[in-house]
Coordinates of C-alpha atoms in Angstrom, one line a residue:
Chain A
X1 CA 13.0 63.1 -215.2
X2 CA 15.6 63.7 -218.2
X3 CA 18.8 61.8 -217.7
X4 CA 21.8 63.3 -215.9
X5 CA 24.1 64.3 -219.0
X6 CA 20.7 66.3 -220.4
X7 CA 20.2 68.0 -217.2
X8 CA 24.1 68.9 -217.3
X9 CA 23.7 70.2 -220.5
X10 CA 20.9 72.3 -219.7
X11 CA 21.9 74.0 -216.9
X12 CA 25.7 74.5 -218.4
X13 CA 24.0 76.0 -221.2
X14 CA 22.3 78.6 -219.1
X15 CA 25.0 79.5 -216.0
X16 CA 28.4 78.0 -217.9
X17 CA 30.3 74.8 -217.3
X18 CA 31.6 75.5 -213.5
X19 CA 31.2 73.1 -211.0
X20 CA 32.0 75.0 -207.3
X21 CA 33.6 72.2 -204.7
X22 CA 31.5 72.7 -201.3
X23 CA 34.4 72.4 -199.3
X24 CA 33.6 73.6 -195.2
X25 CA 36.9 72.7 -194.3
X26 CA 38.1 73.9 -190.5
X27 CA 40.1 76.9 -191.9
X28 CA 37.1 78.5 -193.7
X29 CA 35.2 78.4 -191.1
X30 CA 38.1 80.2 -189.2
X31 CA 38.2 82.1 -191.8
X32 CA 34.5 83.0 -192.0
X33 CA 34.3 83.5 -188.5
X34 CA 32.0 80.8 -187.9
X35 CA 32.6 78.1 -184.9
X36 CA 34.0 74.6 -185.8
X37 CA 30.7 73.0 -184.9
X38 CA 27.7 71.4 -186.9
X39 CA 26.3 74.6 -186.7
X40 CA 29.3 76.4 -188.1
X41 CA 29.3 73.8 -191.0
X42 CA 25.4 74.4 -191.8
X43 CA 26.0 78.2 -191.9
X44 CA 29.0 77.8 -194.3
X45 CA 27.8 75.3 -196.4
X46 CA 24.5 76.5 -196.8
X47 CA 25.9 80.1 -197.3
X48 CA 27.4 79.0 -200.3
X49 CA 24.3 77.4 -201.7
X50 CA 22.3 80.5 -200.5
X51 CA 24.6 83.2 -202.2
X52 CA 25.5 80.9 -205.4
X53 CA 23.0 78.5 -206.2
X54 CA 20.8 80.6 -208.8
X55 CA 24.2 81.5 -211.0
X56 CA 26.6 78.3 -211.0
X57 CA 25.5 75.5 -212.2
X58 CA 27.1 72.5 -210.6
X59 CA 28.1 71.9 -207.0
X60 CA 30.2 69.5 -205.6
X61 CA 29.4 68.9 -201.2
X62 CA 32.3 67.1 -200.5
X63 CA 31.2 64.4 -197.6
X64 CA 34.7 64.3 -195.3
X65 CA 34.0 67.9 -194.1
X66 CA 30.5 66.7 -193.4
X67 CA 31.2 63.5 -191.7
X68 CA 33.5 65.4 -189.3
X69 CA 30.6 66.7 -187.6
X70 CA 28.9 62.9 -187.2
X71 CA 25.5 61.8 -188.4
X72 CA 24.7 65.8 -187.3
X73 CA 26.9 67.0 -189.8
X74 CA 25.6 64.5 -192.3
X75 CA 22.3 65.5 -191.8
X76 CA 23.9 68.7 -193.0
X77 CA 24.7 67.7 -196.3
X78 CA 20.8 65.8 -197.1
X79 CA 20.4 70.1 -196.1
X80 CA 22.8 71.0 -198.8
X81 CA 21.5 69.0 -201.4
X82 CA 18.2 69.8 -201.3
X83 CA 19.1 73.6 -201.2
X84 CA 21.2 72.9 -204.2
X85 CA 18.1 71.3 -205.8
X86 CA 15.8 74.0 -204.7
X87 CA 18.0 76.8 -206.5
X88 CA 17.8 74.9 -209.9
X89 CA 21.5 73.7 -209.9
X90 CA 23.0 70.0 -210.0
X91 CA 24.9 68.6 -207.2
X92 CA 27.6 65.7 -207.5
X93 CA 28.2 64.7 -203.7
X94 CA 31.8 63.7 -203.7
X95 CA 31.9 60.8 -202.0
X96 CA 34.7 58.5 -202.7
X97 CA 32.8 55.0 -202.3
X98 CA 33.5 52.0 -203.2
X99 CA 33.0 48.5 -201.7
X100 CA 32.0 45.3 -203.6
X101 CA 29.1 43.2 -203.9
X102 CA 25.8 43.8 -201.9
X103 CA 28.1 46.8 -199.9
X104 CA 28.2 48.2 -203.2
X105 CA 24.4 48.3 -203.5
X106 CA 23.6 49.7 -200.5
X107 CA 26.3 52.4 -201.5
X108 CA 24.7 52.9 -204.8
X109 CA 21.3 53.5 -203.2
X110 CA 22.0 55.6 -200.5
X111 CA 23.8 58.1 -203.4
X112 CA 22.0 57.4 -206.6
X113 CA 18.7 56.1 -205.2
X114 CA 15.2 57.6 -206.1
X115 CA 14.5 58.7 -202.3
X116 CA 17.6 59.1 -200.8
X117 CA 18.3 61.9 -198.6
X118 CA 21.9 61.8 -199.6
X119 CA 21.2 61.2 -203.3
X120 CA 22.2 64.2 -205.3
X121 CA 22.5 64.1 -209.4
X122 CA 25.9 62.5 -209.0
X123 CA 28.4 60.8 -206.9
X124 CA 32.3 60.1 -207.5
X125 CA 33.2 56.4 -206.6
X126 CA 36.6 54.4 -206.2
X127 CA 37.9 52.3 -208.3
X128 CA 40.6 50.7 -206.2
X129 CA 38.7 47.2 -206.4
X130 CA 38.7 47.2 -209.8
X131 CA 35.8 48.8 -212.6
X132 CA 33.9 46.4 -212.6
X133 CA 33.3 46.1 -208.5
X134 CA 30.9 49.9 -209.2
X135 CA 28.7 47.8 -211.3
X136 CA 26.0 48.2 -209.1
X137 CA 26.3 51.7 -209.3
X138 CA 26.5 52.0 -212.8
X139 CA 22.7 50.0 -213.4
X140 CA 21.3 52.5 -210.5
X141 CA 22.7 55.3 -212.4
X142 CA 21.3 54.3 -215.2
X143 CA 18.2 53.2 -214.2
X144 CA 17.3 56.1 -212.0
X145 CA 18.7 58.9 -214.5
X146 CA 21.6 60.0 -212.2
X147 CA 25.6 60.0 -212.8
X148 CA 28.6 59.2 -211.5
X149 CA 32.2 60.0 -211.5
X150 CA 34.8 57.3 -211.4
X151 CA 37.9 58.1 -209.9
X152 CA 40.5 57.7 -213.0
X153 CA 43.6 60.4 -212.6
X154 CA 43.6 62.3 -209.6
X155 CA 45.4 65.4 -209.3
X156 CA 47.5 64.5 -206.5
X157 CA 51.2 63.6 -207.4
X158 CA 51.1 60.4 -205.4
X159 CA 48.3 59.1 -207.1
X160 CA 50.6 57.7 -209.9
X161 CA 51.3 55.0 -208.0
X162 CA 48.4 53.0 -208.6
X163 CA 46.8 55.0 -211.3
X164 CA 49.8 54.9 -213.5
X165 CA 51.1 50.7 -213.1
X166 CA 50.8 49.0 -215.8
X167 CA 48.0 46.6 -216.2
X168 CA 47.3 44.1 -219.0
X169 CA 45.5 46.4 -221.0
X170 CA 47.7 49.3 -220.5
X171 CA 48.0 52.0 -217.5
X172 CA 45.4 51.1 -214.6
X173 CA 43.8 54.6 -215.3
X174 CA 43.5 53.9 -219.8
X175 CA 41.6 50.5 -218.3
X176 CA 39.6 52.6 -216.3
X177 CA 39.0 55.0 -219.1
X178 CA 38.4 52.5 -221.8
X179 CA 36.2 50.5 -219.6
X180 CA 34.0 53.4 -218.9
X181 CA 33.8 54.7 -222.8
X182 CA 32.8 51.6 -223.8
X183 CA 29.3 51.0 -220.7
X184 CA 28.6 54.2 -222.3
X185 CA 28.4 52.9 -225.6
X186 CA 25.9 50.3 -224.7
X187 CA 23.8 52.7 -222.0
X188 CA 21.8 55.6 -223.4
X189 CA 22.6 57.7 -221.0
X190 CA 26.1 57.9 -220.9
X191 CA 25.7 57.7 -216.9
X192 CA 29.5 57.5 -216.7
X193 CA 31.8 59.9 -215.7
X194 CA 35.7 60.0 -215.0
X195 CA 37.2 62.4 -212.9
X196 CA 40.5 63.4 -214.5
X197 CA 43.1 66.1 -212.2
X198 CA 43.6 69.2 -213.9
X199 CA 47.1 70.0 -212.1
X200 CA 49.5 67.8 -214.9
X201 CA 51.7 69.4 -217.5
X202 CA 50.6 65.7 -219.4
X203 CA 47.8 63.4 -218.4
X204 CA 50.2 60.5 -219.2
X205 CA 46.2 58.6 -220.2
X206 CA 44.0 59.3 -223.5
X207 CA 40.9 60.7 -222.9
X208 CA 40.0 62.3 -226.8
X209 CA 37.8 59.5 -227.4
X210 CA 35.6 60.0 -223.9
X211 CA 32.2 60.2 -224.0
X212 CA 30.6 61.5 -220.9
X213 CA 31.6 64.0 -218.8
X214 CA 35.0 64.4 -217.2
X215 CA 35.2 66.0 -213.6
X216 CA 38.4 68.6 -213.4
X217 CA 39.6 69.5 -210.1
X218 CA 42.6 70.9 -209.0
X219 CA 41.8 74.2 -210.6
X220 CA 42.5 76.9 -208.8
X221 CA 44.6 76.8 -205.2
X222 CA 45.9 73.5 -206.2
X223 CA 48.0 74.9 -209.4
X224 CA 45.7 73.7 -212.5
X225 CA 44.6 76.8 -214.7
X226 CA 42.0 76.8 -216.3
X227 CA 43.0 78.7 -219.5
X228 CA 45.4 75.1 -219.9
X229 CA 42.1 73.1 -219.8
X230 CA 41.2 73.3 -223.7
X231 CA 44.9 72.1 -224.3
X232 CA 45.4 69.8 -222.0
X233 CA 41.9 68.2 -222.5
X234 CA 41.6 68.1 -226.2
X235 CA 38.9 67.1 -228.5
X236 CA 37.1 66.1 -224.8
X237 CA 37.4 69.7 -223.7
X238 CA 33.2 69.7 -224.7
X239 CA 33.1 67.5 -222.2
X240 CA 35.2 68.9 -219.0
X241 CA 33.1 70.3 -216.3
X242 CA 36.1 72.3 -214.5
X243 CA 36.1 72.0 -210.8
X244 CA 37.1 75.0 -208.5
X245 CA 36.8 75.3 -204.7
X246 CA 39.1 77.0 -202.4
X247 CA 40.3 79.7 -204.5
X248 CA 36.3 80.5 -204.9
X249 CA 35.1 79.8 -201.3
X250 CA 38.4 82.2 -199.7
X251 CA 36.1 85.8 -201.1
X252 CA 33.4 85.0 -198.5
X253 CA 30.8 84.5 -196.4
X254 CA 29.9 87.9 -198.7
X255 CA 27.6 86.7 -201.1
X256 CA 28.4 89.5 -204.0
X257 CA 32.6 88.8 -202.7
X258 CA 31.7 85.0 -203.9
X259 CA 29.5 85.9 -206.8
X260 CA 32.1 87.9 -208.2
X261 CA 35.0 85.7 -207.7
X262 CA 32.9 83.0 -209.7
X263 CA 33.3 85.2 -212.9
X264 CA 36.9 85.6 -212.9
X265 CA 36.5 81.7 -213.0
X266 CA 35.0 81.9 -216.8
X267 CA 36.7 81.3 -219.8
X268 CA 35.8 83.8 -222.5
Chain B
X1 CA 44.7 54.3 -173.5
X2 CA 46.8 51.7 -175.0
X3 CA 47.4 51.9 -178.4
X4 CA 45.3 49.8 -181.0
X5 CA 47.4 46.7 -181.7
X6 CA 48.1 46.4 -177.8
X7 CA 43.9 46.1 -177.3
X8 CA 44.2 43.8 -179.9
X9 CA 46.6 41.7 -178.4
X10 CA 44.3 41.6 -175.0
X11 CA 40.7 40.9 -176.4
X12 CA 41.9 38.2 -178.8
X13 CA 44.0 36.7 -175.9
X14 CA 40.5 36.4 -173.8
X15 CA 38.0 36.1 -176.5
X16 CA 40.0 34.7 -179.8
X17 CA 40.4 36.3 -183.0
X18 CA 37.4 36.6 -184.7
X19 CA 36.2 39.7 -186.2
X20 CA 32.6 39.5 -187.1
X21 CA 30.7 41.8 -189.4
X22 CA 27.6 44.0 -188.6
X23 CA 26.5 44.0 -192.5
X24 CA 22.8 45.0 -191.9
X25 CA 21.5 44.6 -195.4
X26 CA 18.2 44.7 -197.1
X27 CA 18.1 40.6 -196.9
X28 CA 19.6 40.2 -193.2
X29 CA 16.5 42.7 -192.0
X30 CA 13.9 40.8 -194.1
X31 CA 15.0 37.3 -192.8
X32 CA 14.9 38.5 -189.4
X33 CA 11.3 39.8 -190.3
X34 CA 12.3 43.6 -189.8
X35 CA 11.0 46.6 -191.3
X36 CA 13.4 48.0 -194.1
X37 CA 14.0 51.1 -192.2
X38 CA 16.2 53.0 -190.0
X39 CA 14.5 51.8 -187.3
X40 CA 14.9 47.9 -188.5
X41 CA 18.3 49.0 -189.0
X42 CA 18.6 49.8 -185.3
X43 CA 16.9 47.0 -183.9
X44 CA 19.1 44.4 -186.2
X45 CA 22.5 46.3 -185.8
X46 CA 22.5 46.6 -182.1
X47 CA 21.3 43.3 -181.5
X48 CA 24.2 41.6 -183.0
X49 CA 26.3 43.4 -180.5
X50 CA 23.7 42.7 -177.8
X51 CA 24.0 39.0 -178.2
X52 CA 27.2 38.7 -179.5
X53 CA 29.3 41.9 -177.3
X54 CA 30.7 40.0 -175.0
X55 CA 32.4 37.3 -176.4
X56 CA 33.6 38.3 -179.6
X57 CA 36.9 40.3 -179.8
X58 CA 36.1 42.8 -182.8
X59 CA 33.3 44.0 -185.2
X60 CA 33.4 45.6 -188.2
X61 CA 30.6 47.5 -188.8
X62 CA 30.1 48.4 -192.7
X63 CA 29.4 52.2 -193.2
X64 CA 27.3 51.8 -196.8
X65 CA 24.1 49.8 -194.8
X66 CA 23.6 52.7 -192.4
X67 CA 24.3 55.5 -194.7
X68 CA 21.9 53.6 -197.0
X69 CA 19.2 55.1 -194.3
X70 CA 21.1 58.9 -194.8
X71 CA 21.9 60.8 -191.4
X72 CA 19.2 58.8 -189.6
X73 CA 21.0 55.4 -190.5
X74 CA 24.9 57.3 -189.7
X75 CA 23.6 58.1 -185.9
X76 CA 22.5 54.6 -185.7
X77 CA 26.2 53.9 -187.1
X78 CA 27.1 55.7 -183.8
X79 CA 25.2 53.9 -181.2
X80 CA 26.6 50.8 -182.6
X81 CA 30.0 52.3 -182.1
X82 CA 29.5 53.0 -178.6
X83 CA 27.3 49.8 -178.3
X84 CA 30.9 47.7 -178.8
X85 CA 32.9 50.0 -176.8
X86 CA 31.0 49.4 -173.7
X87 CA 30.8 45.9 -174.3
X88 CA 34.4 45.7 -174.2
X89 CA 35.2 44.6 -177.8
X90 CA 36.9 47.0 -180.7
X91 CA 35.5 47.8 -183.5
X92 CA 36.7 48.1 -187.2
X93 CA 34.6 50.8 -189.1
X94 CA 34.6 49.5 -192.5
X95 CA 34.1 52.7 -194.3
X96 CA 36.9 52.5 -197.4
X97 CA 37.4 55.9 -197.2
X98 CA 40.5 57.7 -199.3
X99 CA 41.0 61.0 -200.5
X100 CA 43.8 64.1 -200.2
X101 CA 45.0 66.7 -198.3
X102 CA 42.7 68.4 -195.9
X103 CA 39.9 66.3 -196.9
X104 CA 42.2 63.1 -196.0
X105 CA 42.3 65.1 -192.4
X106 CA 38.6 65.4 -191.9
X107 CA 38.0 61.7 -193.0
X108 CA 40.8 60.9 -190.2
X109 CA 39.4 63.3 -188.0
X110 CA 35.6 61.6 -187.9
X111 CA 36.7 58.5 -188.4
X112 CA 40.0 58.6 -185.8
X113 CA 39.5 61.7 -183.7
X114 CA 39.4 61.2 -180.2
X115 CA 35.7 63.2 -179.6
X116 CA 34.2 62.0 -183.1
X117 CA 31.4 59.5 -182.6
X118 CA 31.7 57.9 -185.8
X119 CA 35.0 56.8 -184.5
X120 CA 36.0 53.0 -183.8
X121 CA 38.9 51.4 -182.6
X122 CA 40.0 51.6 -186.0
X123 CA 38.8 52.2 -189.8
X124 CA 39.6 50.7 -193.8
X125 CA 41.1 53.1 -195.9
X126 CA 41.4 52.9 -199.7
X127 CA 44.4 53.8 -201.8
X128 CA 43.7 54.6 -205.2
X129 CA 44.9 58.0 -204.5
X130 CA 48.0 56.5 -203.7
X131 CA 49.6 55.2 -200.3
X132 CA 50.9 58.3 -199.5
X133 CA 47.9 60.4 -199.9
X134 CA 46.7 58.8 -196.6
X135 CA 49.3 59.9 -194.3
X136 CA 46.8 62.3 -192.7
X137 CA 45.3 59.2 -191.4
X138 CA 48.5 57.4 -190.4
X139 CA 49.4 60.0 -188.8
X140 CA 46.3 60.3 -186.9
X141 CA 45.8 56.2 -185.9
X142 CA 49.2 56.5 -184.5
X143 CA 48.9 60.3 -182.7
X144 CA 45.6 58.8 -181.0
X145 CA 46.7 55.1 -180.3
X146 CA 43.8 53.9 -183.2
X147 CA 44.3 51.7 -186.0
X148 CA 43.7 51.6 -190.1
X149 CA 43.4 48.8 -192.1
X150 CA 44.7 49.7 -195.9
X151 CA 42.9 47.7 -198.7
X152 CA 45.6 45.7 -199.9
X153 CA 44.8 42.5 -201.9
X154 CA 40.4 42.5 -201.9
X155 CA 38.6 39.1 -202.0
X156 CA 36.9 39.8 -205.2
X157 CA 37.9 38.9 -208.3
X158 CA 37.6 42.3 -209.9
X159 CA 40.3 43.6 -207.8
X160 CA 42.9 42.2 -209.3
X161 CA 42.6 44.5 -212.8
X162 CA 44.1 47.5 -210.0
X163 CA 45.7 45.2 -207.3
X164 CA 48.1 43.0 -209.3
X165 CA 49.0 45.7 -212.2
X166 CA 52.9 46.6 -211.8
X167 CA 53.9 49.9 -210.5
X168 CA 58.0 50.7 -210.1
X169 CA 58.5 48.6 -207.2
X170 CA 56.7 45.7 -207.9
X171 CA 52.8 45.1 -208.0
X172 CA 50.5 48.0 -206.8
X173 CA 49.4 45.7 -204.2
X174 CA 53.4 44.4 -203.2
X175 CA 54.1 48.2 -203.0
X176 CA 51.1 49.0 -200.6
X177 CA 52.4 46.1 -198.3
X178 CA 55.6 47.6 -198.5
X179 CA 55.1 50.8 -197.6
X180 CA 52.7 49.9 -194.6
X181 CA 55.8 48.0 -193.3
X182 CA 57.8 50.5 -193.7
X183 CA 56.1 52.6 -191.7
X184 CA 55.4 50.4 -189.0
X185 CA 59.0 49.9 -188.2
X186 CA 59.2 53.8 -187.8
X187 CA 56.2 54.3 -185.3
X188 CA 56.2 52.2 -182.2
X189 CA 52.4 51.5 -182.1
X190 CA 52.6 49.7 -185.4
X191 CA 48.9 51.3 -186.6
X192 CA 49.1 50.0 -190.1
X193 CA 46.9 47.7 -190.6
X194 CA 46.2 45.5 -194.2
X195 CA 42.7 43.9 -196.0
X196 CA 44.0 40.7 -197.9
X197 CA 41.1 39.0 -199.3
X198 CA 40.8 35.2 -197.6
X199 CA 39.2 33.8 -200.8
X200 CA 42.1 33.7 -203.5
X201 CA 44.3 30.1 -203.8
X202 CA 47.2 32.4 -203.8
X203 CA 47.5 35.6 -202.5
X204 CA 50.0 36.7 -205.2
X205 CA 51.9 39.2 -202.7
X206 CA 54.2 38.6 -200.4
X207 CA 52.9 39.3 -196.6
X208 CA 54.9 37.4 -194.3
X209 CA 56.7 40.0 -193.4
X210 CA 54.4 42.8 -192.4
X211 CA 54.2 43.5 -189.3
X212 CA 50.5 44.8 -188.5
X213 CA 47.5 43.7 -188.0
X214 CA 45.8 41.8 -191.3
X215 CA 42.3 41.7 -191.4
X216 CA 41.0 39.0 -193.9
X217 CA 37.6 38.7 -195.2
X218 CA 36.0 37.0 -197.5
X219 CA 35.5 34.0 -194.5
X220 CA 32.1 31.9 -195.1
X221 CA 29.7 33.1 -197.3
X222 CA 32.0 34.1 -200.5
X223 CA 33.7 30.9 -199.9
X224 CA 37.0 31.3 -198.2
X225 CA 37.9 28.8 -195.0
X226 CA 39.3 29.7 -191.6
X227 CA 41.2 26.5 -191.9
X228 CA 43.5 27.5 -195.0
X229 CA 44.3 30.4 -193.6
X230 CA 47.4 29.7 -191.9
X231 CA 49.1 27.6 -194.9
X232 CA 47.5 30.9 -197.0
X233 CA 49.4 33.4 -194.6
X234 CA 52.2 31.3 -193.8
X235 CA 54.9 33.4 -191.1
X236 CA 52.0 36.0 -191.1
X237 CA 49.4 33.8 -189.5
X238 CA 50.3 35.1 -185.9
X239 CA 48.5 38.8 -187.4
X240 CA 45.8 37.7 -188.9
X241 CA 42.1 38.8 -188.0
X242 CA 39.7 36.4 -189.8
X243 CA 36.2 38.3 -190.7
X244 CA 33.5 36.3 -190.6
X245 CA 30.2 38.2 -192.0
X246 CA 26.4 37.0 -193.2
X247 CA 27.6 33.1 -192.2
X248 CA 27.0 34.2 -188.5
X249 CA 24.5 36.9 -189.3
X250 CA 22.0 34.5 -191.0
X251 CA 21.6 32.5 -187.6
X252 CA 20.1 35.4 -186.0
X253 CA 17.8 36.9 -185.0
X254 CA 18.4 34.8 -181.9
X255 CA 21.0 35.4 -179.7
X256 CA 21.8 31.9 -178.5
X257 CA 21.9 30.7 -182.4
X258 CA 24.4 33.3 -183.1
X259 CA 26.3 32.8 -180.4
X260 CA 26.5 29.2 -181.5
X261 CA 27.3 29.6 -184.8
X262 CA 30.8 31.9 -183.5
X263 CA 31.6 29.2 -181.8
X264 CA 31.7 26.8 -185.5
X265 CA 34.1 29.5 -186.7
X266 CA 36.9 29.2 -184.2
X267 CA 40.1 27.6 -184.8
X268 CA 41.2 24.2 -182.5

């Protein structure tokens, strides 16, 4: 298998550099008319997958709306990311985790592991117990090809509360940034990504010098535009994989409804 | 139903106030000669609450072993669950989980809901996303008399590179304590909860004045001792929950050994 940042290249090459959130939140199934059940999350989710998965080139299952249904609903998403496999796309399953120790391991096989049902290409972890706690993430990354995402400046405005105190470095989220620029330096693969918010007028962090890829949400119903993305982003705008969800997922269930609103999502 | 911290208050009055973790890793199912499968998962989970269900006060059972067997290894997560509730004891879902907006509400809705089987008595939340981002959560514990516990100050030393850097008010974690009191005085069940880590000499944050429930791990194994914990704690003592993990575990898979080895971890 070729490592994750080739696969990412590949496949952006082919269907462009949009990555579409899988988000079956309880008001699009309202909105889809489909019942708030594990069976109304299957339909939805899948849907998306089924009507999108040969033209975009990145998904991103997010687990809450999946865990909301119980082990059922995350038998769901094991559904999802095989679909997304099937259909020749990459998924990142945004997951959040982060734990320490031998709880980290067990996290970093169940989402980066060779035969793991809930393994996609990537996962987004949390860095709230410091970098180098994901450690054991970062070697199965590595080592079995895939990626991840660290969490670095989300696009939230409370997030600045921890991502923007001052460590002894610099800003917790430069630490983070730095940190992860330079394990990529000594990996080949360049396994690590950052997910960076694409909702600030400034990042208030440097990310010129990154070099993996860089996770954009907040595109879309959350304010971020992606025409700002090349400025905001810089010389690492190569490297931005733009995120969009809602504003995508609101056009359906109608699968030519979704495919179409995917193309106003392309920059020219 | 009573709310969280009034259970609390009961169980530990009858049983004391250990917490013990279910951490069904790869090594705990080897050395109690199980298969490394779901099913060994099953058989090792449930039968620390079969052997220890009725006279410990709370379990924490850690999300990353069972989702390290995908869906198969969450519904086992489940049965655990309802295992410790019909045992009488509470249980702590240690699943670390943070994130925004609705996804914040579907994490609190599986994790806090009152039909949701993957809810416990209460679950750990992380911050990195910032306090306020997990108001969905709070807002839940407290609406359906459950409990979080907010990572705080973690036991390992990594933590500290996120944990001690200095935000506006003080240090990220001084601020998280802060605002966790806050809110308690404002909500009559007091549903806040803390992690502080029990292996530091110093906990460099001031918690004698919170006013939830503080669960501290780090107990045994990764070297911190149930006796220093009330100079460590100081006026806070009275609220702390002591989490005792693999120590216990490792005397299994008999149930009179690990019954005895609770009994070394209690406090004269």
């Amino acid at each position: 298998m070729s490592t994750y940042r080739q696969r990412l290249k590949n496949i952006t090459a082919q269907r462009g550099n949009l990555c579409v959130g899988i988000d079956p939140h309880a008001s699009l199934l309202s909105s889809w008319g489909l019942p708030l059940t594990a069976s109304g999350l299957e339909r939805c989710a899948r849907g998306i997958v089924d009507a999108l998965g040969e033209v975009v080139a990145v998904f991103k299952p997010q687990a809450a709306f999946f865990e909301r249904y119980g082990s059922v609903g995350v038998g769901v998403l094991e559904k999802v990311i095989a679909d997304i496999r099937a259909a020749g796309a990459l998924s990142i399953v945004d997951a959040k985790r982060g734990d320490i120790g031998s709880t980290m391991e067990a996290y970093a096989e169940a989402y980066l592991g060779p035969d793991s049902p809930l393994a996609g290409d990537a996962v987004t972890l949390s860095p709230y117990l410091g970098f180098g706690s994901l450690m054991p993430a970062f070697e199965r990354a590595i080592a079995y090809d895939r990626g991840v995402y660290v969490l670095a400046r989300t696009s939230n405005p409370e997030g600045a509360q921890v991502q923007l105190a001052l460590g002894r470095e610099g800003s917790v989220v430069q630490e983070i940034i730095d940190a992860a620029r330079q394990l990529n330096t000594t990996a080949r693969t360049r396994a690590i990504g950052l997910v960076v918010g694409g909702t600030h007028a400034s990042l208030a962090c440097d990310v010129s010098e990154f070099n993996g890829s860089i996770l954009v949400p907040g595109i879309g119903t959350q304010g971020g535009r992606l025409e700002d993305l090349p400025d905001l982003f810089g010389a690492a705008w190569g490297n931005v994989l733009p995120m969009v969800g809602r504003s995508i997922l609101k056009a359906g269930p109608d699968a030519s409804a979704l495919r179409a609103k995917v193309d106003t999502f392309t920059l020219a």
